[in-house]
Amino acid sequence: MSLDRFQSHDYLLLDDLLTDEQKLIRQTVRDWVKKEVSPIIENYAQRAEFPAHLIKGLAEIGAFGPYIPVEYGGMGFDQITYGLIMQEIERGDSGIRSTASVQSSLVMYPIYQYGSEEQKQKYLPRLAKGELMGCFGLTEPDSGSDPGSMVTNIKDKGDYYLLNGAKMWISNAPFADIAVVWAKDENGKIRGLIAERGMEGFTTPETHDKWSLRASATGELVFDNVRIPKENIFPNIEGLKGPLGCLNSARYGIAWGVIGAAMDCYDSALRYSKERHQFGKPLAGFQLQQKKLAEMLTEITKAQLLAWRVGVLRNEGRATPAQISMAKRNNVAMALEVAREARQVHGAMGITGEYPIMRHMMNLESVITYEGTHDIHLLITGMDVTGENAFK
Ligand code: TGC
Ligand code: FAD
């Protein structure tokens, strides 16, 4: 069991930008992570097991549907609060934040945004309480960065649709009760639907041997002539903009979340550099180590400002997908770099489970790939600023 000695750092007094309520919610989540996540996470990650007992607590701190309206079981929080919750959870572990992100932005959000009133009433309150867990199936074996090339399909059979195909790399799949799935209809139009565990022909084999996000359960969704009742189709969306609209929300959460992982690495490196002595003085007294620490804190602070500003724009309904891409791309790369530098400050100890560094670093290797790779987000920004499409 590792001791969590984390102390927050706010070099530019950015807390002044937050309301008392936002700070209170952040503190609640921070306390929960210290008590429930930090003591057990290393062990679960080493064993490559998802700590399913955390689901209840995640629901209680408002991590499932923070910005979904209260009438549907959500917390009705603003976007900055949502971001702060993701930051604190990912300070504990990216895999636990993944579970919360998927449940909120990739399952609850599409049901809330694209679903019928019956779908909202049926699923949202139970998802908010963690009584039901969900996953999001977009990626396929031959369709990753280019989701428009998906081959999973539905065929109209009168009073139901027949679903065939396979999704891959799906967070939460092995234990999810429902899956939000994107598939092409007979006209080649992308439609969204809800598949439920227990439907005949629907299986969720687990993906093993990951070196990253080891405390998160990843799997496939396999559909072999699965009958989907017509009332499980989203009535209010058609086309790739459906799944991509959900990704905006999840990518924004990641832009905040990874700041948490970076803060944890920085905090650990700062403490270690003061406590560890070589050549008769603390590591913190050497210029090379100070350069690392000063640059880490500078980059974290810049990332905080970026995430905060995009959050303000989202609260005002003005954030563009390209702005969110900039924040996701910059902040994940920042966190990965901070983790790598922090690992070096810890010397050999940095590779052990006694410190959170290596786990964060390995987790971030997934985070820089999922929800749009580092390259894809650069191309989104490139297209936004030049007007030229360099994807195809
Ligand atoms: P393109 O022709 O550009 O767009 C098709 C339609 O979609 C609209 N659109 C968006 N709408 C809302 N939000 C966005 N961010 C949007 N981006 C595009 C667009 O306006 C168009 O609408 P319409 O009305 O004209 O039809 O599409 P494209 O095929 O050229 O692809 C563009 C590209 C490459 C940017 C996109 O496909 C992309 O983002 N690829 C990356 C795929 C990705 O991010 N996958 C993530 C899978 S989920 C996941 O990783 C979960 S991890 C969860 C966890 O554990 O935390
Ligand atoms: P590819 O698309 O094959 O890309 C490979 C490389 O080529 C990348 O470096 C990419 O940047 C580059 N590349 C691709 N296209 C271009 C281009 N046009 N120009 C330049 N370079 C390009 N998906 C879900 O649907 N739901 C989930 O819950 C989910 N969870 C995940 C959990 C984990 C742990 C991981 C690792 C992935 C998860 N994903 C999920 C899948 C993730 O979204 C995809 O891995 C990601 O979108 C990239 O797709 P790919 O792996 O097929 O890479």
Short mmCIF file of N, CA and C in Angstrom, two decimals, residues 58-77 103-104 108 112 117 120-130:
data_model
loop_
_atom_site.label_atom_id
_atom_site.label_comp_id
_atom_site.label_asym_id
_atom_site.label_seq_id
_atom_site.Cartn_x
_atom_site.Cartn_y
_atom_site.Cartn_z
N LEU A 58 -17.23 6.47 -7.16
CA LEU A 58 -17.18 7.39 -8.30
C LEU A 58 -18.56 8.03 -8.50
N ALA A 59 -19.60 7.21 -8.39
CA ALA A 59 -20.96 7.75 -8.54
C ALA A 59 -21.24 8.76 -7.42
N GLU A 60 -20.80 8.43 -6.21
CA GLU A 60 -21.11 9.31 -5.06
C GLU A 60 -20.42 10.67 -5.16
N ILE A 61 -19.21 10.71 -5.75
CA ILE A 61 -18.53 12.01 -5.86
C ILE A 61 -18.99 12.78 -7.10
N GLY A 62 -19.92 12.23 -7.85
CA GLY A 62 -20.48 12.96 -9.01
C GLY A 62 -19.68 12.79 -10.28
N ALA A 63 -18.88 11.72 -10.36
CA ALA A 63 -18.02 11.53 -11.54
C ALA A 63 -18.79 10.98 -12.74
N PHE A 64 -20.00 10.49 -12.52
CA PHE A 64 -20.79 9.96 -13.64
C PHE A 64 -21.86 10.99 -14.01
N GLY A 65 -21.60 11.71 -15.10
CA GLY A 65 -22.56 12.72 -15.56
C GLY A 65 -22.50 14.02 -14.80
N PRO A 66 -21.28 14.55 -14.55
CA PRO A 66 -21.19 15.79 -13.77
C PRO A 66 -22.00 16.93 -14.39
N TYR A 67 -22.03 17.00 -15.74
CA TYR A 67 -22.71 18.14 -16.38
C TYR A 67 -24.07 17.75 -16.98
N ILE A 68 -24.50 16.51 -16.71
CA ILE A 68 -25.84 16.09 -17.16
C ILE A 68 -26.86 16.71 -16.19
N PRO A 69 -27.99 17.23 -16.72
CA PRO A 69 -28.94 17.89 -15.82
C PRO A 69 -29.44 16.99 -14.70
N VAL A 70 -29.74 17.63 -13.58
CA VAL A 70 -30.16 16.92 -12.37
C VAL A 70 -31.42 16.09 -12.64
N GLU A 71 -32.32 16.60 -13.49
CA GLU A 71 -33.58 15.87 -13.75
C GLU A 71 -33.33 14.48 -14.34
N TYR A 72 -32.15 14.26 -14.93
CA TYR A 72 -31.82 12.93 -15.45
C TYR A 72 -30.81 12.20 -14.56
N GLY A 73 -30.62 12.71 -13.37
CA GLY A 73 -29.75 12.01 -12.42
C GLY A 73 -28.34 12.55 -12.37
N GLY A 74 -28.00 13.47 -13.29
CA GLY A 74 -26.65 14.04 -13.30
C GLY A 74 -26.48 15.07 -12.19
N MET A 75 -25.31 15.75 -12.19
CA MET A 75 -25.03 16.71 -11.12
C MET A 75 -25.34 18.15 -11.55
N GLY A 76 -25.50 18.39 -12.85
CA GLY A 76 -25.80 19.74 -13.32
C GLY A 76 -24.66 20.73 -13.11
N PHE A 77 -23.41 20.21 -13.02
CA PHE A 77 -22.27 21.10 -12.81
C PHE A 77 -21.87 21.79 -14.12
N GLN A 103 -18.19 6.74 -19.12
CA GLN A 103 -19.55 6.72 -18.59
C GLN A 103 -20.24 8.08 -18.83
N SER A 104 -19.52 9.18 -18.58
CA SER A 104 -20.15 10.51 -18.66
C SER A 104 -20.28 11.01 -20.09
N MET A 108 -23.44 8.57 -21.29
CA MET A 108 -24.55 9.42 -20.84
C MET A 108 -24.78 10.59 -21.81
N TYR A 112 -28.22 11.46 -23.63
CA TYR A 112 -28.87 12.74 -23.30
C TYR A 112 -29.07 13.60 -24.56
N GLU A 117 -36.84 10.49 -25.25
CA GLU A 117 -37.17 10.72 -23.85
C GLU A 117 -37.20 9.39 -23.09
N LYS A 120 -33.71 8.28 -22.34
CA LYS A 120 -33.11 9.09 -21.26
C LYS A 120 -33.62 8.63 -19.90
N GLN A 121 -34.93 8.43 -19.81
CA GLN A 121 -35.53 8.03 -18.52
C GLN A 121 -35.06 6.64 -18.13
N LYS A 122 -34.93 5.78 -19.13
CA LYS A 122 -34.59 4.38 -18.83
C LYS A 122 -33.14 4.23 -18.34
N TYR A 123 -32.24 4.95 -19.00
CA TYR A 123 -30.82 4.67 -18.72
C TYR A 123 -30.11 5.72 -17.84
N LEU A 124 -30.39 7.03 -18.05
CA LEU A 124 -29.52 8.04 -17.44
C LEU A 124 -29.47 7.99 -15.90
N PRO A 125 -30.60 7.93 -15.22
CA PRO A 125 -30.49 7.93 -13.74
C PRO A 125 -29.70 6.73 -13.22
N ARG A 126 -29.86 5.59 -13.83
CA ARG A 126 -29.13 4.40 -13.35
C ARG A 126 -27.64 4.49 -13.70
N LEU A 127 -27.33 5.10 -14.84
CA LEU A 127 -25.91 5.29 -15.20
C LEU A 127 -25.26 6.26 -14.21
N ALA A 128 -25.98 7.31 -13.84
CA ALA A 128 -25.44 8.30 -12.89
C ALA A 128 -25.13 7.66 -11.55
N LYS A 129 -25.94 6.69 -11.16
CA LYS A 129 -25.72 6.04 -9.85
C LYS A 129 -24.70 4.91 -9.93
N GLY A 130 -24.26 4.58 -11.14
CA GLY A 130 -23.33 3.46 -11.29
C GLY A 130 -24.03 2.12 -11.19
#
